[in-house]
Structures are given as structure tokens and as C-alpha cells.
PDB file of C-alpha atoms in Angstrom:
ATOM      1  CA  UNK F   1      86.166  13.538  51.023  1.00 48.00           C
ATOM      2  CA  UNK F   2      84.501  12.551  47.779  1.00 51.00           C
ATOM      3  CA  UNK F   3      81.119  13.949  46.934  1.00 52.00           C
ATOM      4  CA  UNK F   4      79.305  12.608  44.092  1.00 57.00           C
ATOM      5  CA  UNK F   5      78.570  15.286  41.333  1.00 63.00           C
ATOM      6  CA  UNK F   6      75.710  15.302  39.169  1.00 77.00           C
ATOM      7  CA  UNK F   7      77.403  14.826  35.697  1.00 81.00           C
ATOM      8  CA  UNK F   8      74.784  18.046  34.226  1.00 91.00           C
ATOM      9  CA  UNK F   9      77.031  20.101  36.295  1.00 93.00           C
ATOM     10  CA  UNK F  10      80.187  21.329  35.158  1.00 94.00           C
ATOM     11  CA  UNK F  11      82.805  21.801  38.169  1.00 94.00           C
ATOM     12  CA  UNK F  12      84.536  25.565  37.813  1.00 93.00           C
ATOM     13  CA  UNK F  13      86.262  26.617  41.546  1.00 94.00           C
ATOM     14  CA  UNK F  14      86.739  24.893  44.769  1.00 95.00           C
ATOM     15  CA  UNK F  15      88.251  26.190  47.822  1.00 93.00           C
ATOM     16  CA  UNK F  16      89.202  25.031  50.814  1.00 95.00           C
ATOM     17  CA  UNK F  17      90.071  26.532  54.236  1.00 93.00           C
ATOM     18  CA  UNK F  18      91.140  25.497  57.715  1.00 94.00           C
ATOM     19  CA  UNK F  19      88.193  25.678  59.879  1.00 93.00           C
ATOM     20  CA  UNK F  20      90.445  27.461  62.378  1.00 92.00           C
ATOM     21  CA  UNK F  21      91.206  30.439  59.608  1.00 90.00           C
ATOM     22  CA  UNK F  22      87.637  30.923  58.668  1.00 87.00           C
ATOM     23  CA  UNK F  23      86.582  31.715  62.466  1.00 87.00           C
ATOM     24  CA  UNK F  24      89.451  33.229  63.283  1.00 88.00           C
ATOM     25  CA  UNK F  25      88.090  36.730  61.631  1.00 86.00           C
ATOM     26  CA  UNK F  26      84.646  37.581  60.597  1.00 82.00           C
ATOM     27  CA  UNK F  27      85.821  39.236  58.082  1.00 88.00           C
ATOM     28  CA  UNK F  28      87.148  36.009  56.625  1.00 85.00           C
ATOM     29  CA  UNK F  29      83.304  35.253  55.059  1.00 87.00           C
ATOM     30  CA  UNK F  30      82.637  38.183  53.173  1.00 90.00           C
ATOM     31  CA  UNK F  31      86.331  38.301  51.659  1.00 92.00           C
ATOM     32  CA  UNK F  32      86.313  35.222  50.430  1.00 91.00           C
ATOM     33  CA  UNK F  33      82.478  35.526  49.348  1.00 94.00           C
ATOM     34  CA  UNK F  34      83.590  38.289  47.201  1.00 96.00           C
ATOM     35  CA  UNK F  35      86.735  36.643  45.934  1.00 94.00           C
ATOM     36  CA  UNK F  36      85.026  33.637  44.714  1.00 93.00           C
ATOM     37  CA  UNK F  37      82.316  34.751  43.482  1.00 95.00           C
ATOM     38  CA  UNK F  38      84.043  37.222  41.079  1.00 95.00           C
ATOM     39  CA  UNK F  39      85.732  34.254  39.548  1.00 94.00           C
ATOM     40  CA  UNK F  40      82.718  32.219  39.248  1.00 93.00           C
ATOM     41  CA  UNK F  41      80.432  35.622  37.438  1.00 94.00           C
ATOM     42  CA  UNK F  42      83.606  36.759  35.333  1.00 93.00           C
ATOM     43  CA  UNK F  43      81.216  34.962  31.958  1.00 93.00           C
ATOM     44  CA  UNK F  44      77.920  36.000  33.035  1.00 93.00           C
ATOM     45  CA  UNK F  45      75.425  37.976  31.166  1.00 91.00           C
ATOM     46  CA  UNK F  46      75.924  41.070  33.579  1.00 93.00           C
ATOM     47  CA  UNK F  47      78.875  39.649  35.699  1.00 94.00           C
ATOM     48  CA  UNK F  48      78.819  42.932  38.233  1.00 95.00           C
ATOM     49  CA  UNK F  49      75.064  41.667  39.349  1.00 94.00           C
ATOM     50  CA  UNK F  50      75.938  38.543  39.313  1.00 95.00           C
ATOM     51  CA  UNK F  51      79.182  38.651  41.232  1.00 96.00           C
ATOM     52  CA  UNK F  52      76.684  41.054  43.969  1.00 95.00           C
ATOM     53  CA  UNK F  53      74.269  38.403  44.601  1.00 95.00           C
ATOM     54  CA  UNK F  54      76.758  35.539  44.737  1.00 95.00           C
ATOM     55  CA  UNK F  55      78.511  36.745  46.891  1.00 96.00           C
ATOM     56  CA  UNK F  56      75.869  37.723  49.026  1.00 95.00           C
ATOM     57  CA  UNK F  57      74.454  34.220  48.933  1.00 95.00           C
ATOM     58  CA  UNK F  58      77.966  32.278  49.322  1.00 95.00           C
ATOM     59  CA  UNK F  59      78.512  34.813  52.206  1.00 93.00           C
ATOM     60  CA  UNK F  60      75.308  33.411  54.287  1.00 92.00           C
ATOM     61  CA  UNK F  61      76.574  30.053  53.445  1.00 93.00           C
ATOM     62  CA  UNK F  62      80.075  30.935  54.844  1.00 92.00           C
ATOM     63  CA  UNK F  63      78.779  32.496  57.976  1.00 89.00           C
ATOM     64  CA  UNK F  64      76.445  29.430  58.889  1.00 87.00           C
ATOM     65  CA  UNK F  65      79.693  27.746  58.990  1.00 89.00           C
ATOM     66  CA  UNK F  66      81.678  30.528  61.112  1.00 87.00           C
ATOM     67  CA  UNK F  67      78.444  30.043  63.518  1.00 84.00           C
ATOM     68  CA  UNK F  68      79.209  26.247  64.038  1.00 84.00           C
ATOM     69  CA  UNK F  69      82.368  27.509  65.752  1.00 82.00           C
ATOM     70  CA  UNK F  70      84.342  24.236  64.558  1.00 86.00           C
ATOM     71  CA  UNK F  71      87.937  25.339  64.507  1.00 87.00           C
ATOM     72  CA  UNK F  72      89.199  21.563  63.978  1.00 91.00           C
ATOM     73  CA  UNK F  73      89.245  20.131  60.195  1.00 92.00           C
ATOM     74  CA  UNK F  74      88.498  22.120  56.745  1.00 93.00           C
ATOM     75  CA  UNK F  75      85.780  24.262  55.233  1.00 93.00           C
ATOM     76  CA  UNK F  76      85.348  22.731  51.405  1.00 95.00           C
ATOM     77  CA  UNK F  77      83.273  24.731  48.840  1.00 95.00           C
ATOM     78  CA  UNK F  78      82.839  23.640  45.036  1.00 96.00           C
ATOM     79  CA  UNK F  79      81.309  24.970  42.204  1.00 95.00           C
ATOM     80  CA  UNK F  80      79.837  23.792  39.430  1.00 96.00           C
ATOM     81  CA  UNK F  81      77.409  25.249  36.381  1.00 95.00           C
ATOM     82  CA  UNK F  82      74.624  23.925  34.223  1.00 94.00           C
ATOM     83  CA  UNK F  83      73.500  26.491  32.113  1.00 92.00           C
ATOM     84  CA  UNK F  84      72.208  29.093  34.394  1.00 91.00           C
ATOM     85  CA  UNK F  85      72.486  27.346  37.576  1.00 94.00           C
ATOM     86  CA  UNK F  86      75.185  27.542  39.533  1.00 94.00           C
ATOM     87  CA  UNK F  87      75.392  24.600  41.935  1.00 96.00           C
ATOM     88  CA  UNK F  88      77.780  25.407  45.621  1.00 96.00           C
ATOM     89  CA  UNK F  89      78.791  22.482  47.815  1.00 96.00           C
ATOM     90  CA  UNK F  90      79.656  23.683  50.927  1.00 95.00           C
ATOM     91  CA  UNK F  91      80.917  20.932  53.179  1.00 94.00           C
ATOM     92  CA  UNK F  92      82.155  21.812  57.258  1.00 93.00           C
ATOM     93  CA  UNK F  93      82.712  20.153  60.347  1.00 93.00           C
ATOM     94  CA  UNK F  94      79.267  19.906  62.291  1.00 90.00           C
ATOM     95  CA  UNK F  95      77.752  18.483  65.341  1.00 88.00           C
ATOM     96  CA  UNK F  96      75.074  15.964  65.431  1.00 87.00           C
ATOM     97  CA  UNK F  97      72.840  18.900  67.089  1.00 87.00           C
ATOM     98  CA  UNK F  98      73.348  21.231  64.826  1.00 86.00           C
ATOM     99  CA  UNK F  99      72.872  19.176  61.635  1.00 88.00           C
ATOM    100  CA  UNK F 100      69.786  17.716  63.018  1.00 88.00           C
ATOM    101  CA  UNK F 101      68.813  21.526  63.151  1.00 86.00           C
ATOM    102  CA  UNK F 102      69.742  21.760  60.039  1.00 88.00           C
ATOM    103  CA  UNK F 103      67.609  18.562  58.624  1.00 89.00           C
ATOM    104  CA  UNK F 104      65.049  20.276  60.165  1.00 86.00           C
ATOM    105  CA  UNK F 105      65.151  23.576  57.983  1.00 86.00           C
ATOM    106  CA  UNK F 106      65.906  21.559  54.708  1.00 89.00           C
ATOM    107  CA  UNK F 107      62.813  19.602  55.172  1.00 87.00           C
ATOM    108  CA  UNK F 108      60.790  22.834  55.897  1.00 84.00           C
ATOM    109  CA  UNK F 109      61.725  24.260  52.929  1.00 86.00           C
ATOM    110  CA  UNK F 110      60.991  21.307  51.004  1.00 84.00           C
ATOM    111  CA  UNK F 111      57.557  21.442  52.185  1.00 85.00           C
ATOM    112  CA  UNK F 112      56.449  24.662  50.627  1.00 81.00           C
ATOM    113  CA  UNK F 113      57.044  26.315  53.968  1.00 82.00           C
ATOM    114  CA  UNK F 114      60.122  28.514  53.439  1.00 84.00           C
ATOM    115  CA  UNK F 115      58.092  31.795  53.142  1.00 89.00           C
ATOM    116  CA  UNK F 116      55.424  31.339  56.416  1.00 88.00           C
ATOM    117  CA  UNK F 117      59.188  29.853  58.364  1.00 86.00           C
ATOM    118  CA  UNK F 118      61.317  32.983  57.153  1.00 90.00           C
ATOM    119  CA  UNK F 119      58.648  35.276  58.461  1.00 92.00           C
ATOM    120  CA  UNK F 120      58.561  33.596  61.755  1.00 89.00           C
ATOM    121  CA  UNK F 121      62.205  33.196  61.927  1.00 87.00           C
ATOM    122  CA  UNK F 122      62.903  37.290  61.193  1.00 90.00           C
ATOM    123  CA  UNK F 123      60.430  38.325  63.771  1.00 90.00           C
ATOM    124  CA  UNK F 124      61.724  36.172  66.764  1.00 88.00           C
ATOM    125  CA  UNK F 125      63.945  37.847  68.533  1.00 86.00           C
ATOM    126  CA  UNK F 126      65.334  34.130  69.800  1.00 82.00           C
ATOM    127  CA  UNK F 127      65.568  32.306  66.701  1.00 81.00           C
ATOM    128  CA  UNK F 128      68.793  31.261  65.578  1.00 80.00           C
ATOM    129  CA  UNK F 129      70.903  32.774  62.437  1.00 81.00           C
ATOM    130  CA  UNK F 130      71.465  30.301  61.177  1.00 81.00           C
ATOM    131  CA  UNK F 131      67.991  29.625  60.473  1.00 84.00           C
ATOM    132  CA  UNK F 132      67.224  32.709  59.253  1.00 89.00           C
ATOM    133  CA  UNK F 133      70.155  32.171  56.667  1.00 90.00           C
ATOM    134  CA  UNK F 134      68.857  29.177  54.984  1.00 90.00           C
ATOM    135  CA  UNK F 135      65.696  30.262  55.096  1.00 91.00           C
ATOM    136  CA  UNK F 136      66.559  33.337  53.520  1.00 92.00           C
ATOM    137  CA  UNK F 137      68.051  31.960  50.633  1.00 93.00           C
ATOM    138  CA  UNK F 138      65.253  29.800  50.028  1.00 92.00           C
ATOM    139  CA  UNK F 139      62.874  32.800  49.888  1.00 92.00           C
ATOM    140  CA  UNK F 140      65.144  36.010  48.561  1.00 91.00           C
ATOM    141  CA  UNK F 141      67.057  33.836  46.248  1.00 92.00           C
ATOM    142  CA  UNK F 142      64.699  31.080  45.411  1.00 91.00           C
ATOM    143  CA  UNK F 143      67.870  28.654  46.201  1.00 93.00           C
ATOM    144  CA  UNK F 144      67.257  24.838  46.182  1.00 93.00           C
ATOM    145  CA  UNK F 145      68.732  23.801  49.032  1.00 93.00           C
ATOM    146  CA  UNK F 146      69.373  20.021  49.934  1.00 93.00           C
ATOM    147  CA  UNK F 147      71.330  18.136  52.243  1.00 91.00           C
ATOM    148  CA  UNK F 148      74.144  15.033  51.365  1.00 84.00           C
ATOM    149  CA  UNK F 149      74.403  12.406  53.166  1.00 66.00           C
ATOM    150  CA  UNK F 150      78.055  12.318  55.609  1.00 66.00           C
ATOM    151  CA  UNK F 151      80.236  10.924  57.958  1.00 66.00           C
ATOM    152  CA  UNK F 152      79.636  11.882  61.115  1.00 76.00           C
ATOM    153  CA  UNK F 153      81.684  15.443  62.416  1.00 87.00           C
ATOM    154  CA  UNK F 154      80.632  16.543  58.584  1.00 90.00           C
ATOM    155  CA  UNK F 155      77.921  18.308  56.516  1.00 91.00           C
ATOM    156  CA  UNK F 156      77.412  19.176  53.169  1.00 93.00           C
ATOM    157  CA  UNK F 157      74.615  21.758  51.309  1.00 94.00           C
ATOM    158  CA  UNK F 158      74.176  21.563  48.100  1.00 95.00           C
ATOM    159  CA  UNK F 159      72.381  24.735  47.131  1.00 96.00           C
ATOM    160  CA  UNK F 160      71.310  25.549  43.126  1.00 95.00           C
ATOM    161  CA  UNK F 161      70.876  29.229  42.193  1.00 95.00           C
ATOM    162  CA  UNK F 162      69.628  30.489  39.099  1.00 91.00           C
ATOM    163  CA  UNK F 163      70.491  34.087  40.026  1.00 90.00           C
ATOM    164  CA  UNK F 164      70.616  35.081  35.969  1.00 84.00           C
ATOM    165  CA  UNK F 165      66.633  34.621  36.340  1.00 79.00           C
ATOM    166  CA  UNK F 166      66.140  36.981  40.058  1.00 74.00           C
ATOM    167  CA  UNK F 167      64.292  40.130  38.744  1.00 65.00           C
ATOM    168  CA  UNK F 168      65.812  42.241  41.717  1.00 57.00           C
TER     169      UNK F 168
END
């Protein structure tokens, strides 16, 4: 699948992964979290801290996908960097439910209403993770998260993080 890249961004990593192998083992997020973002941080300003709250923030994005429970097709994540952004593209097979869910979230959080949503979301004892995950990268990592347009069975986020600029 082709995505269109924003020519400011300069590509560095992508990975892909059977769908099947990433919710196989929960274990499979965090690993790979770590992996990648080690290679990504390697040139950073403090690449230890860096590398910490990548993967912290590419591990949320991972486990959204392990929640889908899609075990048909591939899990595709790019990076790219402009200056001290670092741009994922996460792309994985998705219902129609579930990225209507998602829509929902994006546009949220587009509204200025990531912080009153993320406190609602952590308190209710029935919300869904996967909520709480976006949300919480919106508001803990002041990520820009957006939504591509795909075919149908597929979803991409594009999420920006300046983590260079995060105080804690």
C-alpha cells in the first residue's frame, strides 16, 4: 500500500509484521517498541530518553493494533524525521466499527478536547483502551494525531512527536 509522505519528512525505518505474529504474544508490542525505537533515537540529543519515551509511545500504538484482534494481513509502521519531529505511520487491518471509533477520538482531539476526554476516559471503568491510548498520547505526549484516508479492512495514524521538546 502506498501512503503519500509529506516531502519535509525524511523516511528512516519501516517495519512490517504479520498481523497473526503481532497478536500471537503480548509481548510482541513492547519488544518491538523497544527495538525500533532504539534505532530511530541512536542520533538524538540524549538518545537513552529518547529511545524511553518512543518506545513507550510506539508501544500504545502497537497495542491499539493487538486490541483490533485482526490476525489476517500485515501491521506496517514507518518513520520519518523533520528536525525534531518524528513522524510514525502505523497502518493495520481494521473494521469499519472500530475505525469509526477511531474517527471519533481523532476528531475529539482535534477539537481542543483531548485533556477533559482523557480524564473521562481514565476514570470509566467501561471505556475502551484503546481510547484511553490515543487519548493519552495526545495529552502525555502532546502527539498530533491524524487519520489517512484507506481502503476499506485498513487504517492508518499518522502521529508527530516532538519528544526532544517534553520537559518530563
Amino acid at each position: 500500500m502506498e501512503v503519500l509522505v509529506d516531502a519535509a519528512f525524511e523516511p528512516l525505518l519501516e517495519l512490517e509484521m504479520e498481523m497473526a505474529t503481532l497478536v500471537a504474544d503480548w509481548s510482541h508490542c513492547d519488544q518491538s517498541a523497544t527495538y525500533v525505537a532504539r534505532m530511530v533515537s541512536h542520533d538524538r540529543h540524549d538518545p537513552i530518553r529518547h529511545a524511553n519515551l518512543l518506545s513507550a509511545a510506539l508501544n500504545e500504538l502497537f497495542e491499539m493494533s493487538f486490541h483490533t484482534r485482526e490476525s489476517d494481513g500485515a501491521l506496517t509502521c514507518r518513520f520519518y524525521r523533520n528536525g525534531s519531529t518524528e513522524r510514525i505511520e502505523l497502518t493495520f487491518p481494521c473494521s469499519a466499527e472500530q475505525r469509526n471509533s477511531y474517527e471519533t477520538i481523532v476528531e475529539r482531539i482535534g477539537n481542543g478536547q483531548a485533556l477533559a476526554n482523557y480524564l473521562d476516559v481514565i476514570t470509566d471503568d467501561a471505556a475502551r483502551a484503546e481510547h484511553a491510548i490515543l487519548l493519552g498520547l495526545a495529552v502525555n505526549y502532546d502527539a498530533n494525531i491524524e487519520l489517512s484516508g484507506q481502503d476499506t479492512g485498513m487504517m492508518t495514524f499518522v502521529v508527530d512527536l516532538a519528544l526532544e521538546r517534553l520537559l518530563n
